[in-house]
Structure formats: C-alpha cells, structure tokens
Coordinates of N, CA and C in Angstrom, one line a residue:
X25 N 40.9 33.4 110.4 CA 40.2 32.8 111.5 C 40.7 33.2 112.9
X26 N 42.1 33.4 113.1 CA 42.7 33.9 114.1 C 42.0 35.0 114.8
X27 N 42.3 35.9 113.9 CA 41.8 37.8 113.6 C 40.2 37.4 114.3
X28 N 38.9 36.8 113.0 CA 38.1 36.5 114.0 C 37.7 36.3 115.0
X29 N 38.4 35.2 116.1 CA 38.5 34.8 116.9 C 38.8 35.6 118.1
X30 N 39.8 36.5 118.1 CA 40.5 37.2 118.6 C 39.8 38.4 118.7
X31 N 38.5 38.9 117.7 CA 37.5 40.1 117.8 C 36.6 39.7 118.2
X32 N 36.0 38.5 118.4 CA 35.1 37.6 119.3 C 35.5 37.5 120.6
X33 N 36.8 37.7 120.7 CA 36.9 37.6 122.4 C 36.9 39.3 123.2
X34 N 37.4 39.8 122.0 CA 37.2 41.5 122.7 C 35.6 41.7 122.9
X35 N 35.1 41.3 121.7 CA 33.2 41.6 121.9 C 32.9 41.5 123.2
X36 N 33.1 39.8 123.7 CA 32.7 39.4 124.8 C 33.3 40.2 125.9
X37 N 34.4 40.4 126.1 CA 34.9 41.3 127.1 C 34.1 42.5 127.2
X38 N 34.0 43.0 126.3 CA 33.5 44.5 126.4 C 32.0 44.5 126.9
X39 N 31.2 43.4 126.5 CA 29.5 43.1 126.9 C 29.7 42.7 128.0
X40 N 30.5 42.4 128.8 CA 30.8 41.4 130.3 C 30.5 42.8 131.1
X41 N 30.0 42.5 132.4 CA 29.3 44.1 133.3 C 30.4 44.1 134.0
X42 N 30.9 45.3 134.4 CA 32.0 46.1 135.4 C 32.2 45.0 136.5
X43 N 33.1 44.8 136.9 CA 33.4 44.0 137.9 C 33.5 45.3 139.0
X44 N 32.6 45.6 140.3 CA 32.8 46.1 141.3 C 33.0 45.7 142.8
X45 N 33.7 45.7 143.4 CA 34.5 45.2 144.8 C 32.7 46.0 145.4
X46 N 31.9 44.8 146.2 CA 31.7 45.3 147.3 C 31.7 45.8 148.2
X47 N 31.3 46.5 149.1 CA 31.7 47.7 150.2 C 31.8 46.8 151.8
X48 N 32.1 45.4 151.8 CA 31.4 44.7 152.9 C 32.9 44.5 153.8
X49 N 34.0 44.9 153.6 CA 34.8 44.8 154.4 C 35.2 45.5 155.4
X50 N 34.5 46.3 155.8 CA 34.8 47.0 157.5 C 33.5 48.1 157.6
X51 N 32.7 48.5 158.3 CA 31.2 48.7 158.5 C 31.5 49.8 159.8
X52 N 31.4 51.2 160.5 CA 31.9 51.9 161.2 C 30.5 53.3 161.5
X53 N 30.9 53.8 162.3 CA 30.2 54.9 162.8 C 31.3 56.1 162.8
X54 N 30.6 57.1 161.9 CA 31.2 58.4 161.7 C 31.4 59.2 163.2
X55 N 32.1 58.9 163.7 CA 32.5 60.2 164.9 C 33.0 61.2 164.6
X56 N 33.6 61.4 163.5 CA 34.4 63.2 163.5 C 34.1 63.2 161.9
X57 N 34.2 64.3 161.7 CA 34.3 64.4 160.1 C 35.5 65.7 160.2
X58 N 36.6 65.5 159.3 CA 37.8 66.5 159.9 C 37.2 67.6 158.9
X59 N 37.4 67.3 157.7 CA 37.1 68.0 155.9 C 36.2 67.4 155.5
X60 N 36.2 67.8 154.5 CA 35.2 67.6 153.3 C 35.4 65.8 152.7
X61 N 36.4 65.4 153.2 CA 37.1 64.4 152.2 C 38.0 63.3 153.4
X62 N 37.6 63.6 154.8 CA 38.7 63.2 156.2 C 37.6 62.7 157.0
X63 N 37.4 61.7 157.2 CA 36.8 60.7 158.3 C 37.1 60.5 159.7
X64 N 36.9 60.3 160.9 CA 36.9 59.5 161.7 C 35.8 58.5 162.0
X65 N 36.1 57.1 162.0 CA 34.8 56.0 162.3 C 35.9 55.2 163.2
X66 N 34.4 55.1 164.1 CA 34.4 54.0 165.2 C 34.1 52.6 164.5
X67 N 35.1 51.7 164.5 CA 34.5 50.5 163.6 C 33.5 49.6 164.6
X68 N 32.8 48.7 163.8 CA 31.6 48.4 164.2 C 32.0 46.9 163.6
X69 N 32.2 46.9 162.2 CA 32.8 45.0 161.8 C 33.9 45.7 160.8
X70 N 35.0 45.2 161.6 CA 36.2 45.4 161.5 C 36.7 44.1 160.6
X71 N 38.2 45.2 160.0 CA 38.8 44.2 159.0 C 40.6 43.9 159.9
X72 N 41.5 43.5 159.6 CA 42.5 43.4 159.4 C 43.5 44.5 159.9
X73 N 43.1 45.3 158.6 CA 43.8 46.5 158.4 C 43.6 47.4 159.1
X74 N 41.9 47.5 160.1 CA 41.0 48.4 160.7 C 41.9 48.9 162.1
X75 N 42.0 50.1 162.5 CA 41.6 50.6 164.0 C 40.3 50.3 164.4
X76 N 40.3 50.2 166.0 CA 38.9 50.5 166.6 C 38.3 52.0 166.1
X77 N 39.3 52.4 166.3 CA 38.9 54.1 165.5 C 39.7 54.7 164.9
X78 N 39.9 54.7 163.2 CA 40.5 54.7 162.6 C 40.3 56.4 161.9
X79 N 41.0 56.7 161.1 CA 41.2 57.7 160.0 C 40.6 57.1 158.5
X80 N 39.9 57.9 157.8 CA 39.6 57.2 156.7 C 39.6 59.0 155.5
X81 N 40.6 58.8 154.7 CA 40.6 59.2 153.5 C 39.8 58.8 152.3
X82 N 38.5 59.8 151.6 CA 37.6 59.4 150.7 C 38.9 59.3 149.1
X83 N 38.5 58.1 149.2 CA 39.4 57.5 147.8 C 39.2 58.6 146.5
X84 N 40.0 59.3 146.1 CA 39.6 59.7 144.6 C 39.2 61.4 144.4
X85 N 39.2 62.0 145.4 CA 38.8 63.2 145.7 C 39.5 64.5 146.8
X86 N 39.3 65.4 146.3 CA 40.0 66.3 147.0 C 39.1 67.3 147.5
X87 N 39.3 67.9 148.8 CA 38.0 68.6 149.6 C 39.2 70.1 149.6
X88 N 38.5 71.1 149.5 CA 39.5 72.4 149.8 C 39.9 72.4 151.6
X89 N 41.0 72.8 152.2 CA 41.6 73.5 153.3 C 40.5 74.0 153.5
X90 N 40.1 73.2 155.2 CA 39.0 73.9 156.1 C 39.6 75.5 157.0
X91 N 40.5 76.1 156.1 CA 40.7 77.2 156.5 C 40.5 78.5 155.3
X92 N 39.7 77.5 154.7 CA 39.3 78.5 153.4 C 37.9 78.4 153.7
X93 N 36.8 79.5 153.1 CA 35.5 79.3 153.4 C 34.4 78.3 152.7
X94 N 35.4 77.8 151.4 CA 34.9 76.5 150.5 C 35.0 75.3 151.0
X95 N 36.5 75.1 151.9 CA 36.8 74.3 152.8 C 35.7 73.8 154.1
X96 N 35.5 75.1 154.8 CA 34.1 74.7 156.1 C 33.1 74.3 155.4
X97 N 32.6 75.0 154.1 CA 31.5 74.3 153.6 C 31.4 72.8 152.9
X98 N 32.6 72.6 152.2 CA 32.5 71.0 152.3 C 32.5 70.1 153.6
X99 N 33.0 70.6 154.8 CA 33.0 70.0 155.9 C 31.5 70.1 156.2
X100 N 30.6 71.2 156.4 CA 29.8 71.2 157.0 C 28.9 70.5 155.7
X101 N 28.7 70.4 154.6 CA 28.1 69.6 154.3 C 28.5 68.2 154.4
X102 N 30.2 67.6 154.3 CA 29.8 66.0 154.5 C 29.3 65.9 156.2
X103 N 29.4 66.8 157.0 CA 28.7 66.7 158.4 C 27.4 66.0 158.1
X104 N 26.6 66.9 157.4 CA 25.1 67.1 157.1 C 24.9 65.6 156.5
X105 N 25.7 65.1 155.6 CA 25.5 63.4 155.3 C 25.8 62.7 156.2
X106 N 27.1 62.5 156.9 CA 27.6 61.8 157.7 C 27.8 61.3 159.2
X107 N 27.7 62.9 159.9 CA 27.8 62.4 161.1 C 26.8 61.5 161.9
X108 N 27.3 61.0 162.8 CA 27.1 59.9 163.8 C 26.1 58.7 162.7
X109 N 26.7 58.7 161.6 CA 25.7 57.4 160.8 C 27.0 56.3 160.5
X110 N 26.1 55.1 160.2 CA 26.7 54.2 160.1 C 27.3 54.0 158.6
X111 N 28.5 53.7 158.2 CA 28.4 53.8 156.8 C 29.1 52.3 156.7
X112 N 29.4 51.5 155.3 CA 30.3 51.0 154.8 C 31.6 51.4 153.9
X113 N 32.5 50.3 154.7 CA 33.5 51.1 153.7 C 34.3 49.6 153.0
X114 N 34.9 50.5 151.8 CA 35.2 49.8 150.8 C 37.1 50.0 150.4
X115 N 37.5 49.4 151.7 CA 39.3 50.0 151.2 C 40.2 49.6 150.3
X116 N 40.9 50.5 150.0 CA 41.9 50.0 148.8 C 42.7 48.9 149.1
X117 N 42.8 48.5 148.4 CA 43.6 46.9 148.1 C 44.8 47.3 148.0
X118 N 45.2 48.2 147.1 CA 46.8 48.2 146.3 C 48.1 48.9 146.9
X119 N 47.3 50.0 147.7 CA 48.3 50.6 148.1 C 49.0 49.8 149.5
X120 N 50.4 50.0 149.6 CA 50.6 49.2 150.8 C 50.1 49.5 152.2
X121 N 49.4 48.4 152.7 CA 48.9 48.7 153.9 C 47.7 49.2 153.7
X122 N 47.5 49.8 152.8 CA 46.2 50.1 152.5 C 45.8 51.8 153.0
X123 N 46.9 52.3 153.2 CA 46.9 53.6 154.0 C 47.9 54.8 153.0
X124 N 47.7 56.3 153.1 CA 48.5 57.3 152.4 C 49.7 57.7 153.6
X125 N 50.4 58.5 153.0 CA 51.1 59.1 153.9 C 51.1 59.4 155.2
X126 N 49.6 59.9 155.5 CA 49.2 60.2 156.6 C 48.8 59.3 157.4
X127 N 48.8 58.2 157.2 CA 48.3 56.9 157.7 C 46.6 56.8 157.7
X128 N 45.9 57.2 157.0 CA 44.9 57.3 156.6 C 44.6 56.3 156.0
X129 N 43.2 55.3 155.9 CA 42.9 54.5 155.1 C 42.1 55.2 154.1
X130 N 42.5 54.9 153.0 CA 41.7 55.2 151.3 C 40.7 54.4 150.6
X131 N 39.2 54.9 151.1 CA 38.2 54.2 151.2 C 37.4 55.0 149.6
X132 N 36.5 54.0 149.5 CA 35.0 54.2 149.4 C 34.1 54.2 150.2
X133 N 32.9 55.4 150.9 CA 32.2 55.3 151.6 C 30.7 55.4 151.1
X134 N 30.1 54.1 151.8 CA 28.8 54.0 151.6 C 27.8 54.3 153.0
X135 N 27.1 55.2 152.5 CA 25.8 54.7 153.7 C 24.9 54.0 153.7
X136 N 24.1 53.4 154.7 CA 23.7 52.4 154.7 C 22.1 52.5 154.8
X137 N 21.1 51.9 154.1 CA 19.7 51.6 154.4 C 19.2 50.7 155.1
X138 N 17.9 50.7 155.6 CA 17.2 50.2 156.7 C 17.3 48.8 156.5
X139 N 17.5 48.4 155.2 CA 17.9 46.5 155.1 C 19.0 46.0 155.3
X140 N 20.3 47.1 155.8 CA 21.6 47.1 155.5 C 22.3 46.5 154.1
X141 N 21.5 47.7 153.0 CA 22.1 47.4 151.8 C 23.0 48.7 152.0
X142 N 23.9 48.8 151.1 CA 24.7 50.1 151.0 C 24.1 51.1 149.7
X143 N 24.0 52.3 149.6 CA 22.9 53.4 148.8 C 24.0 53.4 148.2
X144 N 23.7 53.4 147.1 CA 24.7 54.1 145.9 C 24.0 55.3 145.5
X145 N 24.9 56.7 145.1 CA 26.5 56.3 145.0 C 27.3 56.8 146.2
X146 N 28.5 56.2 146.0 CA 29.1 56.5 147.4 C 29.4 58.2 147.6
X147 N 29.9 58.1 148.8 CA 30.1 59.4 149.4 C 31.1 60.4 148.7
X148 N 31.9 59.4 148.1 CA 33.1 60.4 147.4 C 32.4 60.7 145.9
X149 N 31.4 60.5 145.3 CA 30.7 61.0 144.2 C 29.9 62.0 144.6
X150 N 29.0 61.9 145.9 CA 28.3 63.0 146.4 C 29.1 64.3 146.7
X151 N 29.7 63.7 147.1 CA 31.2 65.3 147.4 C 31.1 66.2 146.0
X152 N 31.5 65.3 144.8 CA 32.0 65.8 144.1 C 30.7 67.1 143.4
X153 N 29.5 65.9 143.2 CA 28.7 66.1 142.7 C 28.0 67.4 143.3
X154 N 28.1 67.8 144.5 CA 27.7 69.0 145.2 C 28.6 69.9 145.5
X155 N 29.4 69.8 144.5 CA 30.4 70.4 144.2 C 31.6 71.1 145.1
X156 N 31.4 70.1 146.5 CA 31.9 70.5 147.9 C 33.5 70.0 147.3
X157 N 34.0 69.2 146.0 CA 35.1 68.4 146.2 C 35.6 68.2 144.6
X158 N 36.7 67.8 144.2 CA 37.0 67.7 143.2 C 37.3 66.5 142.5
X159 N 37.2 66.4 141.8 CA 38.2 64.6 141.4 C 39.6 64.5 141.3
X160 N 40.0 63.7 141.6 CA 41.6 63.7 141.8 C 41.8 62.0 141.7
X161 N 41.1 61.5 140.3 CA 42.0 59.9 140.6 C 43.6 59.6 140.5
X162 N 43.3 58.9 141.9 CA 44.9 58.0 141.6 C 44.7 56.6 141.4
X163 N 45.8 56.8 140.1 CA 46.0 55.6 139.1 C 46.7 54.1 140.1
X164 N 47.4 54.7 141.7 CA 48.0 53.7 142.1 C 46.7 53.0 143.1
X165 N 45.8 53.8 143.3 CA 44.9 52.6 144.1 C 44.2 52.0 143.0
X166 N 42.9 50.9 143.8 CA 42.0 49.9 143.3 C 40.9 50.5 142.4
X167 N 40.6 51.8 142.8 CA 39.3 52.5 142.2 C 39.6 53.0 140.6
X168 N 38.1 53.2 140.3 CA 38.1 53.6 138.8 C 37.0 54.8 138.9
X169 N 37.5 56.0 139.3 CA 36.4 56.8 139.9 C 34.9 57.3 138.7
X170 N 35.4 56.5 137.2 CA 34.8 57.1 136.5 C 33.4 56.1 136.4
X171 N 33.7 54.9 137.3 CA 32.6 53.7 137.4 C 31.5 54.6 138.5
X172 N 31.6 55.7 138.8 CA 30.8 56.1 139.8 C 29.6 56.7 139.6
X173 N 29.7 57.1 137.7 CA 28.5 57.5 137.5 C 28.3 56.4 136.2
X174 N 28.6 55.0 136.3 CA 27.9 54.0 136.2 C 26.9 53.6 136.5
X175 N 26.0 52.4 136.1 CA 25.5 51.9 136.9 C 25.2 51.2 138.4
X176 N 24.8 50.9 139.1 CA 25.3 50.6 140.5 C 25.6 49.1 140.4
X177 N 26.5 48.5 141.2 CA 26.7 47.2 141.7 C 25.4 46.7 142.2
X178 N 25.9 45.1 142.1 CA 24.6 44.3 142.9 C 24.5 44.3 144.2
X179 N 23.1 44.4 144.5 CA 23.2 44.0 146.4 C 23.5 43.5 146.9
X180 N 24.0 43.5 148.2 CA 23.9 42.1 149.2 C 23.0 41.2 149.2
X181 N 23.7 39.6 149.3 CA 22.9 38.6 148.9 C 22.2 38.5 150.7
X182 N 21.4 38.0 150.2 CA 20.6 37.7 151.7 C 21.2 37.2 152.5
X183 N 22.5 36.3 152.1 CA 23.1 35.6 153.4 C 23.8 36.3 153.9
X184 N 24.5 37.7 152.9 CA 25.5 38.8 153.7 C 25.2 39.7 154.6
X185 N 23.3 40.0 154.2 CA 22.8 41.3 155.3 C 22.6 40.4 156.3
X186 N 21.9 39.3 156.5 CA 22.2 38.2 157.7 C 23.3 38.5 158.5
X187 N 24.4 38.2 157.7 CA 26.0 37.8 158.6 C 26.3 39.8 158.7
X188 N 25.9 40.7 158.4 CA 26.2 42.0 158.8 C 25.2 42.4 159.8
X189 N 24.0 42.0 159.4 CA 23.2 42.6 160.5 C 23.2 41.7 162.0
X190 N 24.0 40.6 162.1 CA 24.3 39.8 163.1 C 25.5 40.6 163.9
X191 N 26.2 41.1 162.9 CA 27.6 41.8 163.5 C 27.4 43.1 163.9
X192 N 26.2 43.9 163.3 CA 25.8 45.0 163.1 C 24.6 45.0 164.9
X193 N 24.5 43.9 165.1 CA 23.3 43.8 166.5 C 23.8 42.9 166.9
X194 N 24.6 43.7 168.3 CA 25.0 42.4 168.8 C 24.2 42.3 170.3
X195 N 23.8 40.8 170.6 CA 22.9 40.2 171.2 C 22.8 41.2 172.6
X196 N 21.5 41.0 173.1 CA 21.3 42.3 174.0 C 22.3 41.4 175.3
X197 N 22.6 43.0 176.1 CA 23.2 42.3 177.4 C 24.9 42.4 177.2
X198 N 25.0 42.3 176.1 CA 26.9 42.2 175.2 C 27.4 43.6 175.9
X199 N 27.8 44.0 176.6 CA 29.1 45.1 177.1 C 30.2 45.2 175.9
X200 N 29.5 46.7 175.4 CA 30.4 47.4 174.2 C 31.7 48.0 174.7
X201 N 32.8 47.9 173.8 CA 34.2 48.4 174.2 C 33.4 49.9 174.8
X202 N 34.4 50.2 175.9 CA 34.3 51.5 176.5 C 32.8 51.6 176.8
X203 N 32.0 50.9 177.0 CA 30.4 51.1 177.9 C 30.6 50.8 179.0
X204 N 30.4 51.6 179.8 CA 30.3 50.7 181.0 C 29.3 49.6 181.6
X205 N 29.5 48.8 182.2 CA 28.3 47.7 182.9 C 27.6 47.7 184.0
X206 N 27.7 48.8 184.5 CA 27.1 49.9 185.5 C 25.4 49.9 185.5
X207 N 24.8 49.2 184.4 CA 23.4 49.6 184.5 C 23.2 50.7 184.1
X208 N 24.3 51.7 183.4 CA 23.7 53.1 183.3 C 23.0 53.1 181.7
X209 N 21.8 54.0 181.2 CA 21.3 53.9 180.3 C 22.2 53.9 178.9
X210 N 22.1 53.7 177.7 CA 23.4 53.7 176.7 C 23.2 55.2 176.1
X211 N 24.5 55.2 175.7 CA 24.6 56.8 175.4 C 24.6 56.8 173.9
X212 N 24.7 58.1 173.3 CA 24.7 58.2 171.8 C 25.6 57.1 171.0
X213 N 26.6 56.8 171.5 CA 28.1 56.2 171.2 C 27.7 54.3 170.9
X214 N 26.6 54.2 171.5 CA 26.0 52.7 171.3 C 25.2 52.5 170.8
X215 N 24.7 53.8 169.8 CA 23.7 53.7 168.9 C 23.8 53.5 167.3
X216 N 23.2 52.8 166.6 CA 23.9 52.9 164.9 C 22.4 53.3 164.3
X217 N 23.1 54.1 163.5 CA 22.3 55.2 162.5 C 22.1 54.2 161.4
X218 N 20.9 54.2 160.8 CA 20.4 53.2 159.4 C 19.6 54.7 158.6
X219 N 19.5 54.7 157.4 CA 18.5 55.1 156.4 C 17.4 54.7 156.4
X220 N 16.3 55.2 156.4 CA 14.9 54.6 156.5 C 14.3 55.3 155.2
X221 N 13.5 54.5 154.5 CA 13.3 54.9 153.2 C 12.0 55.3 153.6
X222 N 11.2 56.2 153.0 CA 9.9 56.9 153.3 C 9.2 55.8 151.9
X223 N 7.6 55.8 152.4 CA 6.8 55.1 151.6 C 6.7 55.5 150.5
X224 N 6.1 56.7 150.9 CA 4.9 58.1 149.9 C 6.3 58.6 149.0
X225 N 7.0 59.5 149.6 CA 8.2 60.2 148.9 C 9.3 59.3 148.2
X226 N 9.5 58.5 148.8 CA 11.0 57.8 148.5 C 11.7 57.9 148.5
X227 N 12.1 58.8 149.7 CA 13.3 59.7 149.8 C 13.8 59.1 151.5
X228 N 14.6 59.3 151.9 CA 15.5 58.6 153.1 C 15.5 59.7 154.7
X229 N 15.4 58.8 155.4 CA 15.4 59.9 156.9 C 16.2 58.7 157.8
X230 N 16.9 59.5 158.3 CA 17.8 58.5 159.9 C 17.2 58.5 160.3
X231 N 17.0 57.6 161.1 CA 16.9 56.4 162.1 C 18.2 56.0 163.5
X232 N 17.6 55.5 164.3 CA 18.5 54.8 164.7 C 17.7 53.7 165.9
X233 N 18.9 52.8 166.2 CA 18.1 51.5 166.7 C 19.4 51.1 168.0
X234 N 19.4 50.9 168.5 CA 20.6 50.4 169.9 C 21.2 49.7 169.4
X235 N 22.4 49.4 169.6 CA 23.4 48.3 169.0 C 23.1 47.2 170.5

C-alpha cells in the first residue's frame, strides 16, 4: 500500500503543469544592445535590484564576440528585435544579487504586446533559435532553458495589465527623469514601443504611444 501510494504521488506530480515565474518584475526600454546576448534598458517599473539604466545579461545563452563577423550579426539581429522597445524582464532569483561577474543582471526577456501581455517565447530562445546564439544553461540560476520550447505560461491577469499599464502611462503632465519641463516637445527617450498585432496577417508591427 506504501509503494502504491507513493506512485500515486509521483503520477500526480508529473501531470501538475510547469511552474513558470512570470516576467512582471522590472518592465524597461532597450537603449543599447552591446551583443547578441548584452542589454542596455532604461527601466520603466523598476525592482529592487534595478538601475535606472541597468546592464542586462540574456539568461542561458551565449552570443559570439562582436569582433567576429557572427558576432555583428547576432548584434545586428537582436538590434532588429529590440531596440528602442519596451520589453519585460524576468530576473534570476538565485544568483547573489542577482547579477554575474560583470555586474550584469541575468534575465529573461520578453517583449511586449499591445495589451501589455508579454509574447512568448522570450528573447533568449529567439537568439537561439535564429541561430544568432547558443545554449549555455547554468545549472546555478532559476531558469530551465529547456521549458522554452514548452508550452507558454499563463497571461497576465487583468488586474496585473491594470497595475502595469498604470506604471507603464504615467498620468499626462508627470516630468520624466532627465525631461526637461521647458515645454519642449518629448523626444524619442519618452516614448514606449508596444507590439501591435495585425488583424488580417497576425503577425506583429511597433508601435509607439508617449509615456
């Protein structure tokens, strides 16, 4: 009855769905892209752990040396995804601080659609998958890179795109870090990039909307 019991509880474990960490802890605008696999974001809803403009290392993946010609082409392609858009990010838990050597935060990056859900799959699967990048899991962070060509996680519940798109628009008239209040028109830097899903195609085009 033990033995039973005890292969009844594995069953159940094993039919239970992937437990996946949402992406909802710090929300930023790509300003630099260094590599293929190297971030810079201006945070937008900041965590804890966050710079105003931080470093962000894609969890799980290795981009070639942008001094090789495989190297520019992974850069110039996560350009082509990334820059000046708004993404989500999803940082590691385990490692201390949450940062590598370089002081880099070790994320999952999501970009984001026109309801502020996050598109799966993240950024560090697209790398791979376009063959700009390679897989390199490490066993010391939170991720399981092999959940990437899983199924996707659940949405945001309606009360989260609320409380992000609240933090995501902030009320007109608000004076952004580093804008000035001069009356002068807003410049690229005060703008957040969203996905906008096409009707006919179904396929995604930027956007953008004034913060």
């Amino acid at each position: 009855m033990v033995l039973i019991a005890r292969m009844s509880c594995i069953i159940v474990l094993f039919l239970l769905p992937v437990a996946w960490g949402m992406p909802d802890e710090a929300a930023g605008r790509v300003v630099s892209v260094v590599s293929g696999d190297s971030l810079g974001i201006e945070m937008i809803v900041s965590d804890p752990r966050t710079n105003y403009i931080d470093s962000i290392k894609l969890a799980d993946i290795d981009a070639p040396s942008t001094i090789t010609a495989e190297g520019k082409a992974a850069k110039a392609y996560a350009v082509s995804l990334l820059k000046n858009r708004t993404v989500y990010l999803d940082i590691d838990d385990n490692l201390s601080q949450c940062r590598n050597q370089y002081s880099q935060l070790i994320c999952l990056v999501y970009l984001m659609d026109e309801s502020y859900q996050p598109i799966w799959p993240p950024i560090n699967r697209l790398m791979v998958d376009s063959g700009h990048a390679v897989l390199h899991e490490d066993w010391g962070n939170e991720f399981n890179a092999s959940q990437w060509w899983q199924q996707p996680p659940l949405s945001f519940s309606s009360e989260k795109v609320d409380q992000l798109k609240a933090m995501l628009e902030p009320q007109p008239g608000a004076v952004q870090p580093n804008q000035p209040s001069s009356g002068m028109p807003p410049q690229d830097s005060n703008e957040v990039s969203i996905l906008k899903k096409g009707g006919a195609s179904g396929g995604y085009s930027i956007g953008y909307h004034n913060r």
